[in-house]
Structures are given as C-alpha cells and as structure tokens.
Coordinates of C-alpha atoms in Angstrom, one line a residue:
M1 CA 6.3 -14.5 -0.8
S2 CA 8.6 -11.5 -1.5
F3 CA 11.9 -13.1 -1.4
R4 CA 10.7 -16.1 -3.3
H5 CA 9.2 -14.1 -6.3
M6 CA 12.6 -11.6 -6.6
R7 CA 14.6 -14.9 -6.8
E8 CA 12.2 -16.7 -8.8
L9 CA 12.8 -13.6 -11.5
A10 CA 16.5 -13.5 -11.2
L11 CA 16.9 -16.9 -11.9
A12 CA 14.6 -16.5 -14.8
Q13 CA 16.3 -13.7 -16.1
G14 CA 19.8 -15.4 -16.3
E15 CA 21.1 -14.9 -12.8
D16 CA 23.1 -17.8 -10.9
E17 CA 22.1 -19.1 -7.6
L18 CA 24.2 -17.0 -5.1
A19 CA 22.9 -13.7 -7.0
A20 CA 19.5 -14.6 -7.1
A21 CA 19.3 -15.4 -3.4
L22 CA 21.3 -11.9 -2.8
I23 CA 18.9 -9.8 -4.8
P24 CA 15.8 -10.2 -2.8
L25 CA 18.0 -9.9 0.6
A26 CA 19.4 -6.7 -1.0
V27 CA 16.3 -4.7 -1.8
D28 CA 14.4 -6.1 1.2
G29 CA 17.2 -4.4 3.3
T30 CA 17.2 -1.3 1.6
I31 CA 13.7 -1.0 2.4
V32 CA 14.7 -2.1 6.1
A33 CA 17.4 0.2 6.1
A34 CA 15.0 3.3 4.6
S35 CA 12.3 2.8 7.2
M36 CA 14.5 2.7 9.9
T37 CA 16.0 5.8 8.9
L38 CA 12.9 7.9 8.4
L39 CA 11.7 6.3 11.8
R40 CA 14.6 7.8 13.9
A41 CA 13.9 11.3 11.4
S42 CA 10.5 10.9 12.7
R43 CA 11.3 10.8 16.4
Y44 CA 13.7 13.9 16.3
G45 CA 10.7 15.7 14.4
A46 CA 12.6 15.9 11.1
R47 CA 10.6 14.7 7.9
G48 CA 13.3 12.7 6.4
G49 CA 15.1 13.2 3.5
V50 CA 14.8 12.2 -0.4
L51 CA 17.1 9.6 0.0
P52 CA 15.7 7.4 2.0
W53 CA 12.1 8.2 1.2
G54 CA 13.4 7.7 -2.9
L55 CA 14.8 4.1 -1.9
L56 CA 12.0 3.1 0.4
I57 CA 9.4 3.9 -2.9
I58 CA 11.9 2.4 -5.7
S59 CA 12.6 -0.5 -3.6
S60 CA 9.0 -1.3 -2.6
L61 CA 8.0 -1.2 -6.0
A62 CA 10.8 -3.3 -7.2
S63 CA 9.4 -5.6 -5.1
I64 CA 5.6 -5.4 -5.8
G65 CA 6.7 -5.2 -9.3
A66 CA 8.5 -9.0 -9.2
N67 CA 5.4 -10.1 -7.6
V68 CA 3.0 -9.2 -10.1
V69 CA 5.4 -10.1 -12.7
V70 CA 6.3 -13.8 -11.3
A71 CA 2.4 -14.4 -10.3
E72 CA 0.1 -16.6 -12.1
P73 CA -1.5 -14.6 -15.5
T74 CA -5.0 -14.6 -13.5
G75 CA -6.4 -11.7 -11.0
I76 CA -6.7 -13.6 -8.2
A77 CA -3.1 -15.1 -8.4
R78 CA -2.0 -11.5 -8.9
M79 CA -3.7 -10.6 -5.4
P80 CA -1.6 -10.6 -2.2
E81 CA -1.7 -14.0 -0.6
K82 CA -3.6 -13.0 3.0
S83 CA -6.3 -11.3 0.9
R84 CA -6.8 -14.8 -1.0
S85 CA -7.0 -16.7 2.3
Q86 CA -9.3 -14.2 4.0
H87 CA -11.8 -14.8 0.7
P88 CA -11.3 -18.3 -0.7
Q89 CA -12.7 -19.1 -4.0
G90 CA -16.4 -19.9 -4.5
E91 CA -17.1 -18.4 -0.7
Q92 CA -18.3 -15.2 -0.2
E93 CA -18.8 -12.9 3.4
P94 CA -22.6 -12.2 4.0
L95 CA -23.8 -8.7 3.5
G96 CA -25.7 -8.1 6.1
P97 CA -26.4 -9.3 10.1
D98 CA -28.0 -12.6 10.2

C-alpha cells in the first residue's frame, strides 16, 4: 500500500516513471536501515543516535503522509486498509457477550 501511494504521489507531482519507482524504495529503505541501526544499538545497551531516530521519524511521516494525501477524501478511505477489512461498512461488532 505504501509503495503504491508514494509512487502515485510522485507521478502526480511530475516525476518520471523511474524516479516515481525509486522514491518509495528510498523512503522504505531508510526506514529499514534506521530500524536495524536502532535494533543493533539496543542489543548493545545503547539508545541509538539522533540520526537514526530522526531518519526513522521523518521517513515514517513521509510514508504516512503519502498514504493520506493519495487516499480518497473520506474518513473511511484514509483509515489503514487492515482496519477497514476488520470492520466493513454496515457491520458492527457486538458490544457484549451473546
């Protein structure tokens, strides 16, 4: 979902096909690299540095932002896809035991 939304946003902003495909890979790659750096630091008892935390936060916000911008202009459409599949429109979970 994230790759597609970032790619659509890049294309809408005038990027060519190659750049539109590489931008989401760069953002997701940065999230993975920062996460692995922080994981390794935590295994050695360190807290990680400002750079990996900053990159993780900025890249995550870019990914979420692209999802929100490209989503349809309704509240349900902006909800993450997994949440929608658990609660389709018109169906509600029971509030108490049967």
